[in-house]
Coordinates of N, CA and C in Angstrom, one line a residue:
X21 N 7.9 70.7 -20.7 CA 7.7 70.5 -19.3 C 6.8 69.3 -19.0
X22 N 5.6 69.4 -19.8 CA 4.6 68.4 -19.6 C 5.1 67.1 -20.1
X23 N 5.8 67.1 -21.2 CA 6.5 65.9 -21.7 C 7.4 65.2 -20.8
X24 N 8.1 66.0 -20.1 CA 9.1 65.5 -19.1 C 8.3 64.9 -17.9
X25 N 7.2 65.6 -17.5 CA 6.5 65.0 -16.4 C 5.7 63.7 -16.8
X26 N 5.2 63.5 -18.1 CA 4.7 62.4 -18.6 C 5.7 61.1 -18.5
X27 N 6.9 61.4 -19.0 CA 7.9 60.4 -19.0 C 8.2 59.9 -17.6
X28 N 8.2 60.9 -16.6 CA 8.4 60.5 -15.2 C 7.3 59.7 -14.6
X29 N 6.1 60.0 -15.1 CA 4.9 59.3 -14.6 C 4.9 57.9 -15.1
X30 N 5.3 57.7 -16.4 CA 5.4 56.3 -17.0 C 6.5 55.6 -16.3
X31 N 7.6 56.2 -16.1 CA 8.7 55.5 -15.3 C 8.3 55.0 -14.0
X32 N 7.6 55.9 -13.3 CA 7.0 55.6 -12.0 C 6.2 54.4 -12.0
X33 N 5.2 54.4 -13.0 CA 4.3 53.3 -13.2 C 5.0 52.0 -13.5
X34 N 6.0 52.1 -14.3 CA 6.8 50.9 -14.6 C 7.5 50.3 -13.4
X35 N 8.1 51.2 -12.5 CA 8.7 50.7 -11.3 C 7.7 50.0 -10.4
X36 N 6.4 50.6 -10.3 CA 5.4 50.0 -9.5 C 5.0 48.6 -10.0
X37 N 4.8 48.6 -11.4 CA 4.5 47.2 -12.0 C 5.5 46.2 -11.7
X38 N 6.8 46.5 -11.9 CA 7.9 45.6 -11.6 C 7.8 45.2 -10.2
X39 N 7.7 46.1 -9.2 CA 7.6 45.8 -7.8 C 6.4 44.8 -7.5
X40 N 5.4 45.1 -8.2 CA 4.1 44.3 -7.9 C 4.3 42.8 -8.4
X41 N 4.9 42.6 -9.6 CA 5.2 41.3 -10.1 C 6.2 40.7 -9.2
X42 N 7.2 41.4 -8.7 CA 8.2 40.7 -7.9 C 7.5 40.2 -6.6
X43 N 6.6 41.0 -6.1 CA 5.9 40.6 -4.7 C 5.1 39.3 -5.1
X44 N 4.3 39.3 -6.2 CA 3.6 38.1 -6.5 C 4.4 36.9 -6.6
X45 N 5.6 37.1 -7.3 CA 6.5 35.9 -7.6 C 7.0 35.4 -6.3
X46 N 7.3 36.3 -5.3 CA 7.9 35.8 -4.0 C 6.8 35.2 -3.2
X47 N 5.5 35.6 -3.3 CA 4.4 35.0 -2.6 C 3.9 33.6 -3.2
X48 N 4.2 33.5 -4.4 CA 3.7 32.3 -5.1 C 4.3 31.0 -4.4
X49 N 3.4 30.0 -4.2 CA 3.9 28.7 -3.6 C 4.9 28.1 -4.3
X50 N 5.9 27.6 -3.8 CA 7.0 26.8 -4.5 C 6.5 25.4 -4.8
X51 N 6.9 25.0 -6.0 CA 6.5 23.7 -6.5 C 7.3 22.6 -5.7
X52 N 6.6 21.7 -5.2 CA 7.2 20.7 -4.3 C 8.2 19.8 -5.1
X53 N 9.2 19.3 -4.6 CA 10.1 18.3 -5.2 C 9.5 17.0 -5.4
X54 N 9.3 16.5 -6.6 CA 8.6 15.1 -6.8 C 9.2 14.0 -5.9
X55 N 10.4 14.2 -5.5 CA 11.0 13.1 -4.7 C 10.9 13.3 -3.1
X56 N 10.3 14.5 -2.8 CA 10.1 14.8 -1.4 C 8.9 14.0 -0.7
X57 N 8.2 13.2 -1.5 CA 7.1 12.5 -0.9 C 7.5 11.1 -0.5
X58 N 8.7 10.7 -0.7 CA 9.1 9.4 -0.4 C 9.3 9.2 1.1
X59 N 9.2 8.0 1.6 CA 9.4 7.7 3.0 C 10.9 7.7 3.3
X60 N 11.2 8.0 4.6 CA 12.6 8.1 4.9 C 13.4 6.8 5.1
X61 N 14.6 7.0 5.4 CA 15.5 5.9 5.5 C 15.1 4.9 6.7
X62 N 14.4 5.5 7.7 CA 14.0 4.7 8.9 C 12.9 3.6 8.5
X63 N 12.4 3.7 7.3 CA 11.4 2.7 6.8 C 12.0 1.5 6.0
X64 N 13.3 1.4 6.1 CA 14.0 0.3 5.3 C 13.4 -1.1 5.8
X65 N 13.2 -1.2 7.1 CA 12.5 -2.4 7.6 C 11.4 -1.9 8.6
X66 N 10.3 -1.7 8.0 CA 9.2 -1.2 8.7 C 8.7 -2.2 9.8
X67 N 8.2 -1.6 11.0 CA 7.8 -2.4 12.1 C 6.3 -2.9 11.8
X68 N 5.5 -2.2 11.1 CA 4.1 -2.5 10.9 C 3.6 -1.9 9.5
X69 N 2.8 -2.7 8.8 CA 2.2 -2.1 7.5 C 0.8 -2.5 7.6
X70 N -0.1 -1.5 7.2 CA -1.6 -1.7 7.2 C -2.0 -1.2 5.7
X71 N -2.5 -2.2 5.0 CA -3.0 -1.9 3.7 C -4.6 -1.8 3.8
X72 N -5.2 -0.7 3.4 CA -6.6 -0.5 3.5 C -7.2 -0.4 2.1
X73 N -8.3 -1.0 1.8 CA -9.0 -0.8 0.5 C -10.5 -0.8 0.9
X74 N -11.1 0.5 0.9 CA -12.4 0.7 1.4 C -12.7 0.0 2.7
X75 N -13.5 -1.1 2.8 CA -13.7 -1.7 4.1 C -12.8 -2.8 4.5
X76 N -11.9 -3.3 3.6 CA -10.9 -4.4 3.9 C -9.6 -3.9 4.3
X77 N -8.9 -4.7 4.9 CA -7.6 -4.3 5.4 C -6.7 -5.5 5.5
X78 N -5.4 -5.4 5.4 CA -4.4 -6.4 5.6 C -3.3 -5.8 6.5
X79 N -3.0 -6.5 7.5 CA -2.0 -6.0 8.5 C -0.8 -7.0 8.6
X80 N 0.4 -6.5 8.5 CA 1.6 -7.2 8.6 C 2.5 -6.6 9.7
X81 N 3.1 -7.5 10.5 CA 3.9 -6.9 11.6 C 5.2 -7.7 11.6
X82 N 6.3 -7.0 12.0 CA 7.6 -7.6 12.2 C 7.8 -8.2 13.6
X83 N 8.2 -9.3 13.6 CA 8.5 -10.0 15.0 C 9.9 -10.4 15.1
X84 N 10.1 -11.2 16.1 CA 11.5 -11.7 16.3 C 12.0 -12.7 15.2
X85 N 11.0 -13.3 14.5 CA 11.4 -14.3 13.5 C 10.9 -13.8 12.1
X86 N 10.9 -12.6 11.8 CA 10.5 -12.1 10.6 C 9.1 -11.5 10.5
X87 N 8.6 -11.3 9.3 CA 7.2 -10.7 9.2 C 6.3 -11.7 9.1
X88 N 5.1 -11.3 9.8 CA 3.9 -12.1 9.8 C 2.6 -11.4 9.4
X89 N 1.8 -12.0 8.5 CA 0.5 -11.4 8.3 C -0.4 -11.8 9.5
X90 N -0.9 -10.8 10.2 CA -1.8 -11.1 11.3 C -3.2 -10.8 11.1
X91 N -3.7 -10.2 10.0 CA -5.0 -9.9 9.6 C -5.1 -9.8 8.0
X92 N -6.0 -10.5 7.3 CA -7.2 -11.2 7.9 C -6.9 -12.7 8.0
X93 N -5.6 -13.0 7.8 CA -5.2 -14.4 8.1 C -3.9 -14.3 8.9
X94 N -3.6 -15.5 9.4 CA -2.3 -15.5 10.2 C -1.4 -16.4 9.5
X95 N -0.3 -15.8 9.0 CA 0.6 -16.6 8.2 C 2.0 -15.9 8.0
X96 N 3.0 -16.6 7.7 CA 4.3 -16.0 7.5 C 4.2 -15.1 6.2
X97 N 4.9 -13.8 6.3 CA 4.9 -13.0 5.2 C 6.3 -13.1 4.5
X98 N 6.3 -12.8 3.3 CA 7.6 -12.9 2.5 C 8.5 -11.6 2.9
X99 N 9.7 -11.9 3.5 CA 10.5 -10.8 3.9 C 11.0 -10.0 2.6
X100 N 11.2 -10.7 1.6 CA 11.7 -10.0 0.4 C 10.6 -9.1 -0.2
X101 N 9.4 -9.7 -0.1 CA 8.2 -8.9 -0.6 C 8.0 -7.6 0.3
X102 N 8.0 -7.7 1.6 CA 7.8 -6.6 2.4 C 9.0 -5.5 2.2
X103 N 10.2 -6.0 2.1 CA 11.3 -5.0 2.0 C 11.2 -4.3 0.6
X104 N 10.6 -5.1 -0.4 CA 10.5 -4.5 -1.7 C 9.4 -3.4 -1.7
X105 N 8.4 -3.6 -0.9 CA 7.3 -2.6 -0.7 C 8.0 -1.3 -0.1
X106 N 8.7 -1.6 1.0 CA 9.4 -0.4 1.7 C 10.3 0.2 0.8
X107 N 11.0 -0.5 -0.1 CA 12.0 0.2 -1.0 C 11.1 1.1 -2.0
X108 N 10.1 0.6 -2.5 CA 9.2 1.4 -3.4 C 8.8 2.7 -2.7
X109 N 8.4 2.6 -1.4 CA 8.1 3.8 -0.7 C 9.3 4.8 -0.5
X110 N 10.4 4.2 -0.2 CA 11.6 5.1 0.0 C 12.1 5.7 -1.3
X111 N 11.8 5.2 -2.4 CA 12.3 5.7 -3.7 C 11.1 6.3 -4.5
X112 N 10.1 6.5 -3.9 CA 8.9 7.1 -4.6 C 9.2 8.4 -5.2
X113 N 8.9 8.5 -6.5 CA 9.3 9.7 -7.3 C 8.0 10.1 -8.1
X114 N 7.3 11.2 -7.7 CA 6.1 11.5 -8.3 C 6.3 11.9 -9.8
X115 N 5.5 11.5 -10.6 CA 5.7 12.0 -12.1 C 5.2 13.4 -12.3
X116 N 4.2 13.9 -11.4 CA 3.8 15.2 -11.5 C 3.2 15.6 -10.1
X117 N 3.3 16.9 -9.8 CA 2.7 17.5 -8.5 C 1.6 18.4 -9.1
X118 N 0.4 18.1 -8.6 CA -0.8 18.8 -9.2 C -1.3 19.9 -8.3
X119 N -1.1 19.9 -7.1 CA -1.6 21.0 -6.1 C -2.7 20.4 -5.3
X120 N -3.6 21.3 -5.0 CA -4.7 21.0 -4.1 C -5.7 20.0 -4.7
X121 N -6.3 19.2 -3.8 CA -7.4 18.2 -4.1 C -8.7 19.0 -4.2
X122 N -9.4 18.9 -5.2 CA -10.7 19.6 -5.4 C -11.9 18.4 -5.5
X123 N -11.6 17.2 -5.0 CA -12.5 16.2 -5.0 C -12.7 15.6 -6.3
X124 N -11.7 15.7 -7.2 CA -11.8 15.2 -8.6 C -11.0 14.0 -8.8
X125 N -10.2 13.5 -7.8 CA -9.2 12.5 -8.0 C -9.6 11.2 -7.2
X126 N -10.7 11.0 -6.7 CA -11.0 9.7 -6.0 C -10.3 9.6 -4.7
X127 N -10.0 10.7 -4.0 CA -9.3 10.7 -2.8 C -10.1 11.1 -1.6
X128 N -11.4 11.2 -1.8 CA -12.4 11.6 -0.7 C -13.6 10.7 -0.6
X129 N -13.4 9.6 0.0 CA -12.3 9.0 0.7 C -11.3 8.3 -0.4
X130 N -10.1 8.0 0.0 CA -9.2 7.3 -0.9 C -9.7 5.9 -1.2
X131 N -9.4 5.4 -2.4 CA -9.7 4.0 -2.8 C -8.8 3.0 -2.1
X132 N -7.6 3.4 -1.9 CA -6.7 2.5 -1.1 C -5.7 3.4 -0.3
X133 N -5.1 2.7 0.7 CA -4.2 3.4 1.6 C -3.2 2.5 2.1
X134 N -2.0 2.9 2.2 CA -1.0 2.2 2.9 C -0.3 3.1 3.9
X135 N -0.3 2.5 5.2 CA 0.4 3.2 6.3 C 1.5 2.3 6.9
X136 N 2.7 2.9 7.0 CA 3.8 2.1 7.5 C 4.3 2.8 8.8
X137 N 4.8 2.1 9.8 CA 5.3 2.5 11.0 C 6.8 2.0 11.0
X138 N 7.7 2.9 11.5 CA 9.1 2.5 11.6 C 9.3 2.0 13.0
X139 N 10.5 1.5 13.3 CA 10.8 1.0 14.6 C 10.8 2.1 15.6
X140 N 11.0 3.3 15.2 CA 11.0 4.4 16.1 C 9.7 5.0 16.4
X141 N 8.7 4.5 15.7 CA 7.4 4.9 15.9 C 6.8 5.9 14.9
X142 N 7.7 6.5 13.9 CA 7.2 7.4 13.0 C 6.3 6.7 12.0
X143 N 5.5 7.5 11.2 CA 4.4 7.0 10.4 C 4.6 7.6 9.1
X144 N 4.3 6.8 8.0 CA 4.3 7.4 6.6 C 3.0 6.7 5.9
X145 N 2.2 7.6 5.3 CA 0.9 7.1 4.7 C 0.8 7.7 3.3
X146 N 0.3 6.8 2.4 CA 0.1 7.2 1.1 C -1.4 6.8 0.8
X147 N -2.1 7.7 0.2 CA -3.5 7.5 -0.2 C -3.5 7.4 -1.7
X148 N -4.4 6.5 -2.2 CA -4.4 6.3 -3.6 C -5.8 6.5 -4.1
X149 N -6.0 7.2 -5.2 CA -7.3 7.5 -5.8 C -7.6 6.8 -7.0
X150 N -8.1 7.6 -8.0 CA -8.5 7.1 -9.3 C -7.3 7.0 -10.2
X151 N -7.5 6.1 -11.3 CA -6.5 6.0 -12.3 C -6.7 7.0 -13.4
X152 N -5.7 7.5 -13.9 CA -5.7 8.6 -15.0 C -6.4 7.9 -16.2
X153 N -6.8 8.9 -17.1 CA -7.6 8.4 -18.3 C -6.8 7.4 -19.1
X154 N -5.5 7.5 -19.2 CA -4.7 6.6 -20.0 C -4.4 5.3 -19.3
X155 N -4.6 5.4 -18.0 CA -4.4 4.1 -17.1 C -3.0 3.9 -16.7
X156 N -2.0 4.8 -17.0 CA -0.7 4.5 -16.6 C -0.2 5.1 -15.4
X157 N -1.1 6.0 -14.8 CA -0.8 6.7 -13.5 C -1.9 6.7 -12.6
X158 N -1.6 6.9 -11.3 CA -2.8 6.9 -10.3 C -2.6 8.2 -9.5
X159 N -3.7 8.9 -9.2 CA -3.6 10.1 -8.3 C -3.4 9.6 -6.8
X160 N -2.5 10.3 -6.1 CA -2.1 9.8 -4.8 C -1.9 11.1 -4.0
X161 N -1.7 10.8 -2.6 CA -1.4 11.9 -1.8 C -0.6 11.3 -0.6
X162 N 0.4 11.9 -0.2 CA 1.2 11.5 1.0 C 1.1 12.5 2.1
X163 N 0.7 12.1 3.3 CA 0.8 13.1 4.4 C -0.5 13.7 4.8
X164 N -1.7 13.2 4.3 CA -2.9 13.8 4.7 C -3.6 14.9 3.7
X165 N -4.7 15.4 4.1 CA -5.4 16.2 3.2 C -4.8 17.6 3.0
X166 N -4.0 18.0 3.7 CA -3.2 19.3 3.5 C -2.1 19.1 2.5
X167 N -1.8 17.9 2.1 CA -0.7 17.7 1.1 C -1.2 17.9 -0.3
X168 N -0.4 18.2 -1.2 CA -0.8 18.2 -2.6 C -1.0 16.8 -3.2
X169 N -1.9 16.9 -4.3 CA -2.1 15.6 -5.0 C -1.0 15.4 -6.0
X170 N -0.5 14.2 -6.1 CA 0.5 13.9 -7.0 C 0.1 12.7 -7.9
X171 N 0.9 12.4 -9.0 CA 0.6 11.3 -9.7 C 1.8 10.3 -9.6
X172 N 1.6 9.1 -9.5 CA 2.6 8.0 -9.4 C 2.3 6.9 -10.4
X173 N 3.3 6.1 -10.7 CA 3.1 5.1 -11.8 C 2.1 4.0 -11.3
X174 N 1.2 3.6 -12.2 CA 0.1 2.7 -11.9 C 0.8 1.3 -11.4
X175 N 1.8 0.9 -12.0 CA 2.4 -0.4 -11.8 C 3.0 -0.4 -10.3
X176 N 3.6 0.7 -9.9 CA 4.2 0.7 -8.6 C 3.0 0.7 -7.6
X177 N 1.9 1.5 -7.9 CA 0.7 1.6 -6.9 C 0.2 0.2 -6.8
X178 N -0.1 -0.5 -7.9 CA -0.9 -1.8 -7.9 C 0.0 -2.8 -7.3
X179 N 1.3 -2.9 -7.6 CA 2.1 -4.0 -7.1 C 2.5 -3.9 -5.7
X180 N 2.7 -2.7 -5.2 CA 3.3 -2.5 -3.8 C 2.5 -1.8 -2.8
X181 N 1.5 -0.9 -3.3 CA 0.8 -0.2 -2.3 C -0.6 -0.7 -2.0
X182 N -1.2 -1.6 -2.9 CA -2.4 -2.3 -2.5 C -2.4 -3.7 -3.2
X183 N -1.5 -4.5 -2.7 CA -1.3 -5.9 -3.3 C -2.4 -6.8 -2.7
X184 N -2.5 -7.9 -3.4 CA -3.4 -9.0 -2.9 C -2.7 -9.7 -1.7
X185 N -3.5 -10.1 -0.7 CA -2.9 -10.8 0.5 C -2.1 -12.0 0.1
X186 N -2.5 -12.8 -0.9 CA -1.7 -13.9 -1.3 C -0.4 -13.7 -1.8
X187 N -0.1 -12.4 -2.4 CA 1.2 -12.1 -2.9 C 2.1 -11.7 -1.8
X188 N 1.6 -11.5 -0.6 CA 2.4 -11.1 0.5 C 2.9 -12.4 1.4
X189 N 2.3 -13.4 1.1 CA 2.7 -14.7 1.9 C 4.0 -15.3 1.5
X190 N 4.6 -16.0 2.5 CA 6.0 -16.5 2.2 C 5.8 -17.8 1.3
X191 N 6.3 -17.7 0.1 CA 6.1 -18.9 -0.8 C 7.1 -20.0 -0.5
X192 N 6.9 -20.6 0.6 CA 7.8 -21.9 0.9 C 6.9 -23.1 1.3
X193 N 7.6 -24.2 1.2 CA 6.9 -25.4 1.5 C 6.5 -25.5 3.0
X194 N 5.4 -26.2 3.2 CA 5.1 -26.4 4.7 C 6.1 -27.3 5.5
X195 N 6.6 -26.9 6.5 CA 7.7 -27.8 7.2 C 7.0 -28.8 8.0
X196 N 6.5 -29.9 7.3 CA 5.9 -31.1 7.9 C 7.0 -32.2 8.2
X197 N 7.2 -32.4 9.5 CA 8.3 -33.3 9.9 C 7.9 -34.8 9.5
X198 N 6.6 -35.1 9.5 CA 6.3 -36.5 9.3 C 5.7 -36.7 7.8
X199 N 5.9 -37.7 7.1 CA 5.3 -37.9 5.8 C 3.9 -38.1 5.9
X200 N 3.3 -38.5 7.0 CA 2.0 -38.8 7.1 C 1.3 -37.7 8.0
X201 N 0.2 -37.1 7.4 CA -0.6 -36.2 8.2 C -1.8 -36.9 8.8
X202 N -1.9 -36.8 10.1 CA -3.0 -37.6 10.7 C -4.2 -36.8 11.1
X203 N -4.0 -35.4 11.0 CA -5.2 -34.6 11.4 C -5.0 -33.2 10.7
X204 N -6.2 -32.6 10.5 CA -6.2 -31.1 10.0 C -7.2 -30.3 10.7
X205 N -6.8 -29.0 10.6 CA -7.7 -28.0 11.2 C -7.8 -26.9 10.3
X206 N -9.0 -26.7 9.7 CA -9.2 -25.7 8.7 C -9.9 -24.5 9.4
X207 N -9.4 -23.4 9.6 CA -9.9 -22.4 10.4 C -10.6 -21.3 9.5
X208 N -11.9 -21.0 9.7 CA -12.6 -19.9 9.0 C -13.4 -19.2 10.2
X209 N -13.8 -18.0 9.9 CA -14.6 -17.4 11.0 C -16.0 -18.0 11.0
X210 N -16.6 -18.4 10.0 CA -17.9 -19.0 10.1 C -17.9 -20.5 10.2
X211 N -17.2 -21.3 9.6 CA -17.3 -22.8 9.5 C -15.9 -23.4 9.8
X212 N -15.3 -23.4 10.9 CA -14.1 -24.2 11.2 C -14.3 -25.7 11.0
X213 N -13.3 -26.3 10.7 CA -13.3 -27.8 10.5 C -12.1 -28.4 11.2
X214 N -12.3 -29.5 11.9 CA -11.3 -30.4 12.5 C -11.7 -31.8 12.0
X215 N -10.6 -32.5 11.6 CA -10.8 -33.8 11.1 C -9.5 -34.7 11.4
X216 N -9.7 -36.0 11.5 CA -8.6 -36.9 11.6 C -8.7 -38.0 10.6
X217 N -7.5 -38.5 10.3 CA -7.4 -39.5 9.3 C -7.6 -40.9 10.0
X218 N -8.6 -41.8 9.4 CA -8.8 -43.1 9.9 C -8.0 -44.1 9.1
X219 N -7.9 -43.8 7.8 CA -7.1 -44.7 6.9 C -6.6 -43.7 5.8
X220 N -5.9 -44.3 4.7 CA -5.3 -43.5 3.7 C -6.4 -42.6 3.0
X221 N -7.5 -43.1 2.7 CA -8.6 -42.4 2.0 C -9.8 -42.2 2.9
X222 N -9.7 -42.1 4.2 CA -10.8 -42.0 5.1 C -10.5 -40.9 6.1
X223 N -11.3 -39.9 6.1 CA -11.2 -38.8 7.1 C -12.5 -38.7 7.8
X224 N -12.4 -38.5 9.2 CA -13.6 -38.4 10.1 C -13.6 -37.0 10.7
X225 N -14.7 -36.4 10.5 CA -14.9 -35.0 11.1 C -15.1 -35.0 12.5
X226 N -14.3 -34.2 13.2 CA -14.5 -34.1 14.7 C -15.3 -32.8 15.0
X227 N -15.1 -31.8 14.2 CA -15.9 -30.6 14.4 C -16.2 -30.0 13.0
X228 N -17.5 -30.0 12.6 CA -18.7 -30.5 13.2 C -18.7 -32.1 13.1
X229 N -19.1 -32.6 14.2 CA -19.1 -34.1 14.3 C -20.1 -34.7 13.3
X230 N -19.8 -35.7 12.6 CA -20.6 -36.4 11.7 C -20.7 -35.9 10.3
X231 N -20.0 -34.8 10.0 CA -20.0 -34.2 8.7 C -19.3 -35.2 7.7
X232 N -19.9 -35.6 6.6 CA -19.3 -36.4 5.6 C -18.2 -35.7 4.9
X233 N -17.0 -36.3 4.8 CA -15.9 -35.7 4.2 C -15.4 -36.4 2.9
X234 N -15.1 -35.7 1.8 CA -14.5 -36.2 0.7 C -13.0 -36.2 0.8
X235 N -12.3 -37.4 0.8 CA -10.9 -37.5 1.0 C -10.1 -36.9 -0.1
X236 N -10.6 -36.7 -1.3 CA -9.8 -36.3 -2.4 C -9.4 -34.8 -2.3
X237 N -10.3 -33.8 -1.9 CA -9.8 -32.5 -1.8 C -8.8 -32.2 -0.6
X238 N -9.1 -33.1 0.5 CA -8.2 -32.9 1.7 C -6.8 -33.4 1.3
X239 N -6.7 -34.6 0.7 CA -5.4 -35.1 0.3 C -4.7 -34.2 -0.7
X240 N -5.5 -33.7 -1.6 CA -4.9 -32.7 -2.6 C -4.4 -31.5 -2.0
X241 N -5.1 -31.0 -1.0 CA -4.6 -29.7 -0.2 C -3.3 -30.0 0.6
X242 N -3.2 -31.2 1.1 CA -1.9 -31.6 1.8 C -0.8 -31.7 0.9
X243 N -1.0 -32.2 -0.4 CA 0.0 -32.3 -1.4 C 0.5 -30.9 -1.8
X244 N -0.5 -29.9 -1.9 CA -0.1 -28.6 -2.3 C 0.6 -27.9 -1.2
X245 N 0.3 -28.2 0.1 CA 1.0 -27.6 1.2 C 2.5 -28.0 1.2
X246 N 2.8 -29.2 0.6 CA 4.2 -29.7 0.6 C 5.0 -29.1 -0.6
X247 N 4.3 -28.4 -1.5 CA 4.9 -27.9 -2.7 C 5.8 -26.7 -2.3
X248 N 6.8 -26.3 -3.2 CA 7.8 -25.3 -3.0 C 7.3 -23.8 -3.2
X249 N 6.1 -23.7 -3.8 CA 5.7 -22.3 -4.2 C 4.2 -22.0 -3.7
X250 N 4.0 -22.2 -2.5 CA 2.6 -22.0 -1.9 C 2.3 -20.4 -2.1
X251 N 1.2 -20.2 -2.7 CA 0.7 -18.8 -2.8 C -0.7 -18.5 -2.2
X252 N -1.6 -19.6 -2.4 CA -3.0 -19.4 -1.9 C -3.3 -20.6 -1.0

C-alpha cells in the first residue's frame, strides 16, 4: 500500500514539474526576428534624414528638385546615395539579437544615430554603439531604449548609417554657363570671402576689403569645380 502511495506521489510531482516547465516556457520572451528591425516600405524615398555623431550632425531633405544637404553645408545631395542608404535601412538584417542593454555596448549615449522621416511623417531611428572585438560588427538598437540590442555588419553601418558629408554630395560638374568666372563667394561661418577678377591672374578682395589674394588656389579651385567628379 505504501509502495502504491509512493508511486502516486512521484507521478504527482512529475506532473507538477512538467506543468511548471510549460508555464516558464510560455512566459519566456520570444526571440525577435532579425529582419523585424528594418525600416518599412514607406522609407523607399525618405523625406528627411538626420545623421548624428556626438555633437555633429548632417541634415538631408527632399525637395521638388531632388535631395539637398541643408546642414552643415548647403549643396545638392546624390539621389542614388540617399536611396542606397534607404535601401540598406529597409533590408536591414541583424546578425544577432542580444536582448537588453546593460550599458556595455556604447549606446548610452550612442556613438552615432540615423533618423529618417517618411513622406507620411513616420519615423525610423537606428542608434549605433561600439564595434565588436573582431571589428566586423557594430552594436545597434532600433526604436529606442526599450528595444533589444542587435548586431549589424560594420560595413553597412559605416557606409550608410554614419557616412562622411562629402560622400553624400552629388558628384557632378558645376554648371557654369560662362567659360570665364569673374567673381567668387566663399562662405564659411567665421571668415566669408568675396572677390572679383581684375585680370586672368589678379583677384581683388571685396570682403574683407584689401585682403591680399593668391590667384593660384582660386583658379585651381575653379578648375576643380568644372570637373566631373566633385567630392570635396
